[in-house]
Amino acid sequence: MNLEKTRSIFGNIIDSKTVKKAKKTCKKYLKRFGDDRNTKYHLALEENEVLSELGTKNLVISENPLTELPKNPIIIGNIRMGFGHYRISMAFASAAKALGYSPVWMDLNSFKNTTCTKIISSQNDLYSLGSRLSQKSKLFNKLYWEPLNSEGFRKLTYNAVDQAASSLMTPVFTDIPKDIPFIATHAWPSQAAVHAGMKNVLNAIPDNWPMALHLSEGALHAIQTHSSYLGYKVLRGMAGKKILNPMTDKDIIYTGHYIDHELVSNIEEDCKNRIQRVKDGKPMRFLLTVGGAGAQGDFFIAIIKSLLPYIKENKASLFVNVGDHKNVWEDFEKKIPELKEFSKSGLCKTHFEDFEEVKDFANKLTSNEKAENSNGIHIFYDSDIFSAVYSTNLLMRISDVLITKPSELAFYPIPKLHIKRVGGHEMWGAIHSAEVGDGTYECETVESTIGMINEFLSNPSLLEKMCNNIIEAKKAGIYNGAYEAIKALAKRGEKWM
């Protein structure tokens, strides 16, 4: 294990107790998941059918060494932990292709039988369980989950332990050229890449609440908001009230929000269509997304029930993407008996396991063909993680209001109704969105959420104002984060770019 970045982080010395804890954690992982530090894993490129339009190929385990990479490659290092890190990775893949580069997908949680993936999978399982429990138990959420996600992950000592653990993930980097550009959408791939000796690493930090969890010394840190930039720059609050040595200007940059090229380039057109639909008295289209952990089921049920009368009167329509959580849809069917009646009358349609059909559905509505096809309720599900996540991106362009917890989606250029967060860190995403003017404040209760839905439907000018704010935000470069991060990475490595 490598403890160099555990003992000192940006010149801040870590106490011996934490260093011992880091050693103990690594030994525990090695005992539980096996020690493959001397194994040389090989990789190969594989087509990514869902993201083929973005020119993206996957790296997979192979028996033979990696022989070549596509022209102008950028590796996008990520992990499947919820949907957020995948969605941000897709934004970078889209922006990379638009700028003339070839995105290569490297999911550290996809290399089965490696210690790397076993560690990440175990942590993902714990985090998903915590997310679901936090929505079922107010006491667990108040006493443990909220503090962990806002203050526990904020501590520099937490990063010190993670740095040691991520050094165990380096064997999967055997075939990767050391100077190839590498964008990480989670700290673990970034830390692992740096430990593996990669020289051109960008660590794309999510959310809007500075936490040491996201640090990766040795990488360039990209930040989405100005307030978060300053917090990360001085490592604010990461050791209580102690003033820490700050990052240097070479360690960190402000970029703006990480958004797909397809969404950024069509902001004016999509907002114009939203405003026109409101003026024409068309049903307002709400998009409800289920997160990667499958939490907030009862909250969603209450939202759907509140919209049913409006849908019946053709004042609203609803798109629900349950992602790869079919059990969530089955729970909806059990607890919302009215859905059977809607299905019989043709007002509730399912779009399951057919990504091509979803693309066709979205494309026709994007070009304003067969607008009546959007009426009623539409449920989307796909067991393929890429299809499950990217379906939301396709649906955003044809939706009027996105109903979401203030996760990575809080930064996307679509009018948003922010519902109750899952973890204290998410609160700041809603605050930022409300200040930009492209979303509401966080509606923490069912009652306040339903009240805001009623406000959107009874006062269409709210939607129009948000659309105008989105257009102005685009002019200010707020949604250019993916482009700017790639450009910054290009300056650091000329050989591959």
Short mmCIF file of C-alpha atoms in Angstrom, two decimals:
data_model
loop_
_atom_site.label_atom_id
_atom_site.label_comp_id
_atom_site.label_asym_id
_atom_site.label_seq_id
_atom_site.Cartn_x
_atom_site.Cartn_y
_atom_site.Cartn_z
CA MET A 1 0.00 0.00 0.00
CA ASN A 2 1.10 3.58 -0.73
CA LEU A 3 0.86 5.89 2.29
CA GLU A 4 2.62 8.91 0.80
CA LYS A 5 -0.65 10.76 0.17
CA THR A 6 -2.07 9.53 3.47
CA ARG A 7 0.63 11.06 5.67
CA SER A 8 0.38 14.51 4.06
CA ILE A 9 -2.37 16.14 1.96
CA PHE A 10 -1.49 19.41 0.25
CA GLY A 11 1.19 20.00 2.84
CA ASN A 12 -1.11 19.27 5.78
CA ILE A 13 0.36 16.57 8.05
CA ILE A 14 -2.06 13.80 9.02
CA ASP A 15 -1.97 12.46 12.59
CA SER A 16 -0.46 9.04 13.31
CA LYS A 17 -3.78 7.62 14.54
CA THR A 18 -5.36 8.22 11.13
CA VAL A 19 -2.34 6.73 9.34
CA LYS A 20 -2.67 3.59 11.47
CA LYS A 21 -6.36 3.45 10.64
CA ALA A 22 -5.51 3.67 6.93
CA LYS A 23 -3.09 0.75 7.25
CA LYS A 24 -5.67 -1.28 9.14
CA THR A 25 -8.33 -0.55 6.51
CA CYS A 26 -6.05 -1.70 3.70
CA LYS A 27 -5.15 -4.90 5.54
CA LYS A 28 -8.86 -5.57 6.09
CA TYR A 29 -9.59 -5.12 2.38
CA LEU A 30 -6.70 -7.36 1.34
CA LYS A 31 -7.83 -10.08 3.72
CA ARG A 32 -11.45 -9.86 2.61
CA PHE A 33 -11.03 -9.33 -1.15
CA GLY A 34 -7.61 -10.81 -1.90
CA ASP A 35 -4.22 -9.30 -2.69
CA ASP A 36 -3.68 -8.79 -6.42
CA ARG A 37 -1.05 -6.04 -6.19
CA ASN A 38 1.43 -8.15 -8.19
CA THR A 39 -1.12 -9.08 -10.85
CA LYS A 40 -0.88 -7.40 -14.25
CA TYR A 41 -4.38 -7.07 -15.64
CA HIS A 42 -4.76 -6.48 -19.36
CA LEU A 43 -7.46 -4.48 -21.09
CA ALA A 44 -9.24 -4.40 -24.44
CA LEU A 45 -11.65 -2.02 -26.17
CA GLU A 46 -15.29 -3.00 -26.55
CA GLU A 47 -18.12 -1.23 -28.35
CA ASN A 48 -20.58 0.69 -26.19
CA GLU A 49 -23.84 0.33 -28.12
CA VAL A 50 -25.78 2.92 -26.12
CA LEU A 51 -23.06 5.57 -26.27
CA SER A 52 -21.88 4.75 -29.78
CA GLU A 53 -23.24 8.09 -31.04
CA LEU A 54 -20.83 9.73 -28.60
CA GLY A 55 -17.95 7.76 -30.09
CA THR A 56 -17.43 5.96 -26.79
CA LYS A 57 -15.80 2.58 -26.28
CA ASN A 58 -15.46 0.60 -23.04
CA LEU A 59 -12.31 -0.80 -21.49
CA VAL A 60 -12.81 -4.41 -20.37
CA ILE A 61 -10.57 -7.06 -18.86
CA SER A 62 -8.68 -9.09 -21.48
CA GLU A 63 -6.22 -11.96 -21.61
CA ASN A 64 -3.99 -10.00 -23.96
CA PRO A 65 -2.29 -6.60 -23.53
CA LEU A 66 -4.00 -3.47 -24.88
CA THR A 67 -2.45 -2.88 -28.31
CA GLU A 68 -3.93 0.43 -29.42
CA LEU A 69 -6.25 3.26 -28.52
CA PRO A 70 -8.39 5.41 -30.82
CA LYS A 71 -7.12 8.71 -32.21
CA ASN A 72 -7.07 11.61 -29.73
CA PRO A 73 -8.17 9.47 -26.76
CA ILE A 74 -9.43 10.68 -23.41
CA ILE A 75 -10.07 8.07 -20.74
CA ILE A 76 -13.11 8.76 -18.58
CA GLY A 77 -12.53 6.99 -15.29
CA ASN A 78 -15.65 6.42 -13.23
CA ILE A 79 -17.54 4.04 -10.99
CA ARG A 80 -21.10 2.81 -10.94
CA MET A 81 -22.25 4.24 -7.62
CA GLY A 82 -25.79 5.42 -8.09
CA PHE A 83 -26.43 7.13 -11.43
CA GLY A 84 -24.67 10.44 -10.85
CA HIS A 85 -21.09 9.51 -11.67
CA TYR A 86 -22.21 7.73 -14.84
CA ARG A 87 -24.29 10.73 -15.93
CA ILE A 88 -21.39 13.14 -15.40
CA SER A 89 -19.14 10.75 -17.32
CA MET A 90 -21.61 10.80 -20.21
CA ALA A 91 -21.46 14.59 -20.20
CA PHE A 92 -17.68 14.42 -20.58
CA ALA A 93 -17.94 11.79 -23.31
CA SER A 94 -20.37 14.02 -25.21
CA ALA A 95 -18.23 17.14 -24.83
CA ALA A 96 -15.07 15.23 -25.75
CA LYS A 97 -16.60 14.01 -29.00
CA ALA A 98 -17.85 17.53 -29.79
CA LEU A 99 -14.30 18.83 -29.36
CA GLY A 100 -12.84 16.19 -31.65
CA TYR A 101 -11.59 13.62 -29.12
CA SER A 102 -12.32 9.93 -28.65
CA PRO A 103 -13.80 9.08 -25.22
CA VAL A 104 -12.77 5.76 -23.66
CA TRP A 105 -14.94 4.51 -20.77
CA MET A 106 -13.14 2.98 -17.77
CA ASP A 107 -15.48 1.90 -14.96
CA LEU A 108 -13.39 0.71 -12.00
CA ASN A 109 -16.50 -1.01 -10.67
CA SER A 110 -16.79 -3.26 -13.74
CA PHE A 111 -13.62 -5.37 -13.49
CA LYS A 112 -14.99 -8.45 -11.77
CA ASN A 113 -12.64 -10.57 -9.67
CA THR A 114 -10.22 -7.66 -9.14
CA THR A 115 -9.59 -6.30 -5.66
CA CYS A 116 -10.31 -2.85 -7.08
CA THR A 117 -13.88 -3.67 -8.08
CA LYS A 118 -14.57 -5.73 -4.98
CA ILE A 119 -13.65 -2.78 -2.74
CA ILE A 120 -15.77 -0.32 -4.72
CA SER A 121 -18.75 -2.70 -4.96
CA SER A 122 -18.77 -3.25 -1.21
CA GLN A 123 -18.73 0.50 -0.58
CA ASN A 124 -21.45 1.05 -3.18
CA ASP A 125 -23.67 -1.53 -1.50
CA LEU A 126 -23.23 0.20 1.85
CA TYR A 127 -23.94 3.64 0.40
CA SER A 128 -27.06 2.45 -1.43
CA LEU A 129 -28.33 0.80 1.73
CA GLY A 130 -27.71 3.99 3.71
CA SER A 131 -29.54 6.07 1.11
CA ARG A 132 -32.60 3.84 1.29
CA LEU A 133 -32.59 3.67 5.08
CA SER A 134 -32.31 7.46 5.32
CA GLN A 135 -35.66 7.76 3.53
CA LYS A 136 -37.36 5.20 5.75
CA SER A 137 -36.04 6.26 9.16
CA LYS A 138 -36.06 9.92 10.17
CA LEU A 139 -33.92 9.07 13.20
CA PHE A 140 -31.25 7.29 11.10
CA ASN A 141 -31.26 10.17 8.64
CA LYS A 142 -30.96 12.86 11.33
CA LEU A 143 -28.41 11.19 13.60
CA TYR A 144 -26.22 9.40 11.06
CA TRP A 145 -26.82 9.87 7.33
CA GLU A 146 -27.13 13.67 7.14
CA PRO A 147 -24.09 14.29 9.40
CA LEU A 148 -22.01 11.69 7.52
CA ASN A 149 -22.77 13.21 4.10
CA SER A 150 -22.22 16.80 5.18
CA GLU A 151 -19.52 16.67 7.87
CA GLY A 152 -18.10 13.12 8.03
CA PHE A 153 -17.03 13.09 4.38
CA ARG A 154 -15.77 16.65 4.80
CA LYS A 155 -12.84 15.69 7.03
CA LEU A 156 -9.29 15.59 5.68
CA THR A 157 -8.71 12.43 7.70
CA TYR A 158 -11.43 10.67 5.68
CA ASN A 159 -9.51 11.44 2.50
CA ALA A 160 -6.31 10.15 4.08
CA VAL A 161 -7.84 6.70 4.59
CA ASP A 162 -9.34 6.68 1.09
CA GLN A 163 -5.98 7.56 -0.42
CA ALA A 164 -4.44 4.44 1.09
CA ALA A 165 -7.33 2.23 -0.04
CA SER A 166 -7.26 3.58 -3.61
CA SER A 167 -3.58 2.60 -3.90
CA LEU A 168 -4.83 -1.01 -3.95
CA MET A 169 -6.71 -0.29 -7.19
CA THR A 170 -3.67 0.32 -9.41
CA PRO A 171 -3.27 -3.15 -11.02
CA VAL A 172 -6.08 -2.40 -13.50
CA PHE A 173 -3.97 0.47 -14.89
CA THR A 174 -1.15 -1.81 -16.14
CA ASP A 175 -1.92 -1.29 -19.84
CA ILE A 176 -2.75 2.43 -19.67
CA PRO A 177 -0.06 4.79 -21.06
CA LYS A 178 1.10 7.09 -18.27
CA ASP A 179 0.69 10.35 -20.18
CA ILE A 180 -2.75 9.76 -21.72
CA PRO A 181 -5.40 12.31 -20.56
CA PHE A 182 -7.60 10.88 -17.81
CA ILE A 183 -10.80 12.50 -16.52
CA ALA A 184 -12.18 11.00 -13.31
CA THR A 185 -15.77 11.60 -12.19
CA HIS A 186 -15.14 10.18 -8.74
CA ALA A 187 -12.17 10.62 -6.43
CA TRP A 188 -11.27 6.90 -6.34
CA PRO A 189 -10.48 6.57 -10.06
CA SER A 190 -8.57 9.83 -9.84
CA GLN A 191 -6.58 8.74 -6.79
CA ALA A 192 -5.91 5.32 -8.31
CA ALA A 193 -4.71 6.88 -11.57
CA VAL A 194 -2.30 9.15 -9.69
CA HIS A 195 -1.04 6.21 -7.60
CA ALA A 196 -0.52 4.30 -10.88
CA GLY A 197 1.80 7.05 -12.09
CA MET A 198 -0.50 8.73 -14.60
CA LYS A 199 0.66 12.29 -15.27
CA ASN A 200 -2.35 14.01 -16.79
CA VAL A 201 -5.33 13.47 -14.48
CA LEU A 202 -8.35 15.72 -13.97
CA ASN A 203 -10.58 15.11 -10.97
CA ALA A 204 -14.10 16.37 -11.80
CA ILE A 205 -15.71 17.15 -8.45
CA PRO A 206 -19.52 16.86 -8.24
CA ASP A 207 -22.05 18.73 -6.07
CA ASN A 208 -21.67 22.12 -4.40
CA TRP A 209 -20.45 21.32 -0.88
CA PRO A 210 -16.64 21.10 -0.38
CA MET A 211 -15.69 17.75 1.14
CA ALA A 212 -12.25 16.16 1.53
CA LEU A 213 -13.81 12.92 0.26
CA HIS A 214 -13.42 14.36 -3.27
CA LEU A 215 -9.75 15.36 -3.03
CA SER A 216 -7.11 13.68 -5.18
CA GLU A 217 -3.73 15.30 -4.70
CA GLY A 218 -1.67 15.08 -7.88
CA ALA A 219 -4.69 15.68 -10.13
CA LEU A 220 -6.16 18.94 -11.41
CA HIS A 221 -9.43 19.53 -9.54
CA ALA A 222 -12.35 20.86 -11.61
CA ILE A 223 -15.10 22.68 -9.71
CA GLN A 224 -18.61 23.55 -10.95
CA THR A 225 -19.42 26.65 -8.85
CA HIS A 226 -17.51 29.70 -7.63
CA SER A 227 -18.52 29.23 -3.99
CA SER A 228 -17.42 25.59 -4.01
CA TYR A 229 -14.16 26.59 -5.74
CA LEU A 230 -13.20 28.87 -2.87
CA GLY A 231 -14.14 26.26 -0.27
CA TYR A 232 -11.97 23.63 -1.94
CA LYS A 233 -9.12 26.08 -2.59
CA VAL A 234 -8.62 26.76 1.13
CA LEU A 235 -9.86 23.29 2.28
CA ARG A 236 -12.52 25.04 4.31
CA GLY A 237 -13.75 23.20 7.39
CA MET A 238 -11.86 20.02 6.55
CA ALA A 239 -10.11 19.98 9.93
CA GLY A 240 -12.68 21.70 12.09
CA LYS A 241 -11.76 25.31 12.80
CA LYS A 242 -8.09 24.79 11.96
CA ILE A 243 -6.81 26.86 9.04
CA LEU A 244 -5.13 24.50 6.58
CA ASN A 245 -2.51 24.95 3.90
CA PRO A 246 -4.50 25.70 0.71
CA MET A 247 -4.29 24.17 -2.74
CA THR A 248 -2.17 26.03 -5.26
CA ASP A 249 -3.60 27.58 -8.42
CA LYS A 250 -2.11 24.64 -10.34
CA ASP A 251 -4.24 22.21 -8.35
CA ILE A 252 -7.71 23.62 -9.03
CA ILE A 253 -9.85 25.37 -11.66
CA TYR A 254 -13.41 26.63 -11.96
CA THR A 255 -15.15 25.22 -15.02
CA GLY A 256 -18.92 25.57 -14.71
CA HIS A 257 -21.50 22.77 -14.80
CA TYR A 258 -20.66 19.43 -16.44
CA ILE A 259 -23.33 19.16 -19.16
CA ASP A 260 -23.66 17.13 -22.38
CA HIS A 261 -23.00 18.91 -25.68
CA GLU A 262 -26.41 17.79 -26.99
CA LEU A 263 -28.12 19.61 -24.13
CA VAL A 264 -25.97 22.76 -24.10
CA SER A 265 -26.08 23.29 -27.86
CA ASN A 266 -29.90 23.04 -27.90
CA ILE A 267 -30.71 25.19 -24.85
CA GLU A 268 -32.30 28.03 -26.82
CA GLU A 269 -34.43 25.71 -28.95
CA ASP A 270 -35.58 23.57 -26.04
CA CYS A 271 -36.48 26.59 -23.89
CA LYS A 272 -38.32 28.18 -26.82
CA ASN A 273 -40.38 24.99 -27.22
CA ARG A 274 -41.18 24.91 -23.49
CA ILE A 275 -42.38 28.50 -23.51
CA GLN A 276 -44.45 27.93 -26.67
CA ARG A 277 -46.14 24.87 -25.17
CA VAL A 278 -47.15 26.96 -22.16
CA LYS A 279 -48.53 29.74 -24.36
CA ASP A 280 -50.45 27.20 -26.46
CA GLY A 281 -52.04 25.68 -23.36
CA LYS A 282 -50.45 22.28 -23.93
CA PRO A 283 -50.13 19.79 -21.05
CA MET A 284 -47.11 20.63 -18.92
CA ARG A 285 -44.61 17.77 -19.14
CA PHE A 286 -43.10 16.65 -15.84
CA LEU A 287 -40.09 14.31 -15.76
CA LEU A 288 -39.64 12.31 -12.55
CA THR A 289 -36.37 10.42 -12.13
CA VAL A 290 -35.53 7.65 -9.68
CA GLY A 291 -31.96 7.79 -8.37
CA GLY A 292 -29.39 5.01 -8.61
CA ALA A 293 -30.04 3.78 -5.07
CA GLY A 294 -33.77 3.45 -5.73
CA ALA A 295 -34.62 5.55 -2.67
CA GLN A 296 -37.57 7.96 -2.09
CA GLY A 297 -40.22 5.54 -3.38
CA ASP A 298 -43.03 6.74 -1.08
CA PHE A 299 -42.21 10.38 -1.91
CA PHE A 300 -42.54 9.60 -5.62
CA ILE A 301 -45.83 7.81 -5.08
CA ALA A 302 -47.30 10.90 -3.42
CA ILE A 303 -46.11 13.08 -6.32
CA ILE A 304 -47.61 10.77 -8.93
CA LYS A 305 -50.94 10.62 -7.09
CA SER A 306 -51.08 14.41 -6.91
CA LEU A 307 -50.59 14.68 -10.67
CA LEU A 308 -53.24 12.13 -11.67
CA PRO A 309 -56.19 14.59 -11.73
CA TYR A 310 -54.21 17.03 -13.90
CA ILE A 311 -53.20 14.23 -16.26
CA LYS A 312 -56.83 13.11 -16.55
CA GLU A 313 -57.84 16.67 -17.49
CA ASN A 314 -54.95 16.87 -20.00
CA LYS A 315 -53.33 19.71 -18.08
CA ALA A 316 -50.19 17.72 -17.35
CA SER A 317 -48.30 14.70 -18.60
CA LEU A 318 -45.73 12.66 -16.72
CA PHE A 319 -42.56 10.84 -17.74
CA VAL A 320 -41.18 8.54 -15.02
CA ASN A 321 -37.75 6.96 -15.45
CA VAL A 322 -37.25 4.25 -12.84
CA GLY A 323 -33.79 3.55 -14.29
CA ASP A 324 -32.79 -0.08 -13.78
CA HIS A 325 -35.05 -0.46 -10.73
CA LYS A 326 -38.01 -2.49 -11.99
CA ASN A 327 -38.97 -3.18 -8.37
CA VAL A 328 -39.74 0.54 -7.99
CA TRP A 329 -42.27 0.37 -10.84
CA GLU A 330 -43.80 -2.77 -9.33
CA ASP A 331 -44.14 -0.92 -6.02
CA PHE A 332 -45.86 1.96 -7.84
CA GLU A 333 -48.35 -0.48 -9.39
CA LYS A 334 -49.22 -1.93 -5.97
CA LYS A 335 -49.58 1.39 -4.16
CA ILE A 336 -51.22 3.44 -6.93
CA PRO A 337 -54.24 1.34 -8.01
CA GLU A 338 -55.41 4.16 -10.30
CA LEU A 339 -52.59 3.27 -12.69
CA LYS A 340 -54.53 0.20 -13.86
CA GLU A 341 -57.44 2.42 -14.87
CA PHE A 342 -55.07 4.78 -16.67
CA SER A 343 -53.48 1.83 -18.49
CA LYS A 344 -56.86 0.50 -19.65
CA SER A 345 -57.80 3.91 -21.05
CA GLY A 346 -54.45 4.28 -22.81
CA LEU A 347 -53.21 7.01 -20.48
CA CYS A 348 -50.37 4.97 -18.96
CA LYS A 349 -47.79 3.44 -21.27
CA THR A 350 -44.61 1.53 -20.52
CA HIS A 351 -41.33 1.80 -22.42
CA PHE A 352 -39.36 -1.21 -21.17
CA GLU A 353 -36.07 -2.69 -22.38
CA ASP A 354 -36.12 -0.95 -25.76
CA PHE A 355 -33.65 1.91 -25.93
CA GLU A 356 -34.15 2.39 -29.67
CA GLU A 357 -37.87 2.92 -29.08
CA VAL A 358 -37.07 5.46 -26.34
CA LYS A 359 -34.77 7.33 -28.73
CA ASP A 360 -37.48 7.34 -31.40
CA PHE A 361 -40.07 8.57 -28.88
CA ALA A 362 -37.79 11.41 -27.75
CA ASN A 363 -36.62 12.36 -31.25
CA LYS A 364 -40.17 12.72 -32.57
CA LEU A 365 -41.18 14.94 -29.67
CA THR A 366 -37.97 16.95 -29.98
CA SER A 367 -38.91 17.78 -33.58
CA ASN A 368 -42.50 18.45 -32.42
CA GLU A 369 -43.87 15.44 -34.31
CA LYS A 370 -46.91 13.69 -32.83
CA ALA A 371 -46.99 15.86 -29.69
CA GLU A 372 -50.13 14.02 -28.61
CA ASN A 373 -47.94 10.95 -28.00
CA SER A 374 -46.61 12.68 -24.89
CA ASN A 375 -50.03 12.81 -23.20
CA GLY A 376 -50.71 10.71 -20.10
CA ILE A 377 -48.13 8.80 -18.10
CA HIS A 378 -45.03 7.19 -19.61
CA ILE A 379 -42.91 4.77 -17.56
CA PHE A 380 -39.33 4.05 -18.65
CA TYR A 381 -37.23 1.11 -17.46
CA ASP A 382 -34.12 -0.63 -18.76
CA SER A 383 -31.93 -3.22 -17.06
CA ASP A 384 -28.91 -1.89 -18.99
CA ILE A 385 -27.27 0.80 -16.86
CA PHE A 386 -26.20 2.92 -19.84
CA SER A 387 -29.71 2.93 -21.33
CA ALA A 388 -31.27 3.53 -17.91
CA VAL A 389 -29.17 6.62 -17.25
CA TYR A 390 -29.07 8.08 -20.76
CA SER A 391 -32.85 7.81 -21.19
CA THR A 392 -33.20 10.70 -18.73
CA ASN A 393 -30.86 12.82 -20.88
CA LEU A 394 -33.04 12.16 -23.94
CA LEU A 395 -36.22 12.93 -22.01
CA MET A 396 -34.89 16.19 -20.58
CA ARG A 397 -35.00 17.87 -23.98
CA ILE A 398 -38.72 17.16 -24.40
CA SER A 399 -39.75 17.84 -20.78
CA ASP A 400 -40.86 21.10 -19.21
CA VAL A 401 -40.06 20.47 -15.54
CA LEU A 402 -37.61 17.98 -14.06
CA ILE A 403 -38.61 16.72 -10.59
CA THR A 404 -35.43 15.54 -8.87
CA LYS A 405 -33.52 15.45 -5.66
CA PRO A 406 -30.71 18.04 -5.81
CA SER A 407 -28.02 15.61 -6.96
CA GLU A 408 -25.97 15.94 -10.18
CA LEU A 409 -29.22 16.77 -11.98
CA ALA A 410 -29.47 20.03 -10.03
CA PHE A 411 -26.87 21.44 -12.42
CA TYR A 412 -28.66 20.56 -15.69
CA PRO A 413 -30.21 23.23 -17.98
CA ILE A 414 -33.89 22.43 -17.54
CA PRO A 415 -36.44 24.00 -15.17
CA LYS A 416 -36.29 21.93 -11.99
CA LEU A 417 -38.45 21.22 -8.98
CA HIS A 418 -36.08 20.08 -6.26
CA ILE A 419 -37.50 17.56 -3.81
CA LYS A 420 -36.06 16.30 -0.53
CA ARG A 421 -32.34 15.57 -0.60
CA VAL A 422 -30.69 12.24 0.16
CA GLY A 423 -27.69 13.34 2.21
CA GLY A 424 -26.81 16.77 3.62
CA HIS A 425 -24.34 17.58 0.85
CA GLU A 426 -27.13 17.70 -1.74
CA MET A 427 -28.79 20.68 -0.06
CA TRP A 428 -26.24 23.02 -1.61
CA GLY A 429 -27.05 21.89 -5.15
CA ALA A 430 -30.62 23.16 -4.74
CA ILE A 431 -29.40 26.42 -3.22
CA HIS A 432 -27.09 27.02 -6.18
CA SER A 433 -29.81 26.16 -8.70
CA ALA A 434 -32.28 28.52 -7.03
CA GLU A 435 -29.70 31.31 -7.17
CA VAL A 436 -28.93 30.67 -10.85
CA GLY A 437 -32.70 30.73 -11.35
CA ASP A 438 -33.04 27.43 -13.22
CA GLY A 439 -34.70 25.55 -10.36
CA THR A 440 -36.73 25.86 -7.16
CA TYR A 441 -35.49 25.79 -3.61
CA GLU A 442 -35.54 22.34 -1.98
CA CYS A 443 -39.09 21.21 -1.26
CA GLU A 444 -38.43 18.97 1.73
CA THR A 445 -41.96 17.71 2.33
CA VAL A 446 -44.62 16.10 0.16
CA GLU A 447 -46.91 19.03 0.91
CA SER A 448 -44.43 21.67 -0.25
CA THR A 449 -43.65 19.61 -3.37
CA ILE A 450 -47.31 19.29 -4.32
CA GLY A 451 -47.73 23.00 -3.63
CA MET A 452 -44.89 23.78 -6.05
CA ILE A 453 -46.39 21.50 -8.70
CA ASN A 454 -49.65 23.42 -8.36
CA GLU A 455 -47.70 26.68 -8.68
CA PHE A 456 -46.10 25.57 -11.94
CA LEU A 457 -49.49 24.55 -13.34
CA SER A 458 -51.44 27.62 -12.18
CA ASN A 459 -48.70 30.18 -12.88
CA PRO A 460 -46.98 29.31 -16.20
CA SER A 461 -44.83 32.43 -15.98
CA LEU A 462 -42.69 30.56 -13.42
CA LEU A 463 -41.61 28.13 -16.13
CA GLU A 464 -41.02 30.95 -18.61
CA LYS A 465 -38.80 32.82 -16.14
CA MET A 466 -36.70 29.72 -15.49
CA CYS A 467 -36.28 29.16 -19.23
CA ASN A 468 -35.10 32.76 -19.69
CA ASN A 469 -32.69 32.33 -16.77
CA ILE A 470 -31.28 29.19 -18.39
CA ILE A 471 -30.64 31.08 -21.63
CA GLU A 472 -28.87 33.86 -19.72
CA ALA A 473 -26.85 31.31 -17.73
CA LYS A 474 -25.69 29.74 -20.98
CA LYS A 475 -24.49 33.16 -22.19
CA ALA A 476 -22.49 33.45 -18.96
CA GLY A 477 -20.83 30.09 -19.63
CA ILE A 478 -22.34 28.40 -16.57
CA TYR A 479 -23.12 25.18 -18.47
CA ASN A 480 -19.71 24.94 -20.21
CA GLY A 481 -17.97 22.91 -17.50
CA ALA A 482 -17.40 19.73 -19.53
CA TYR A 483 -15.88 21.66 -22.42
CA GLU A 484 -13.68 23.77 -20.14
CA ALA A 485 -12.42 20.76 -18.18
CA ILE A 486 -11.37 18.99 -21.38
CA LYS A 487 -9.65 22.13 -22.67
CA ALA A 488 -7.77 22.46 -19.37
CA LEU A 489 -6.68 18.84 -19.59
CA ALA A 490 -5.51 19.40 -23.17
CA LYS A 491 -3.11 22.09 -21.99
CA ARG A 492 -1.49 19.64 -19.60
CA GLY A 493 -0.63 16.99 -22.16
CA GLU A 494 0.23 17.75 -25.75
CA LYS A 495 1.30 14.28 -26.90
CA TRP A 496 -2.10 12.64 -26.89
CA MET A 497 -4.27 15.68 -27.58
#
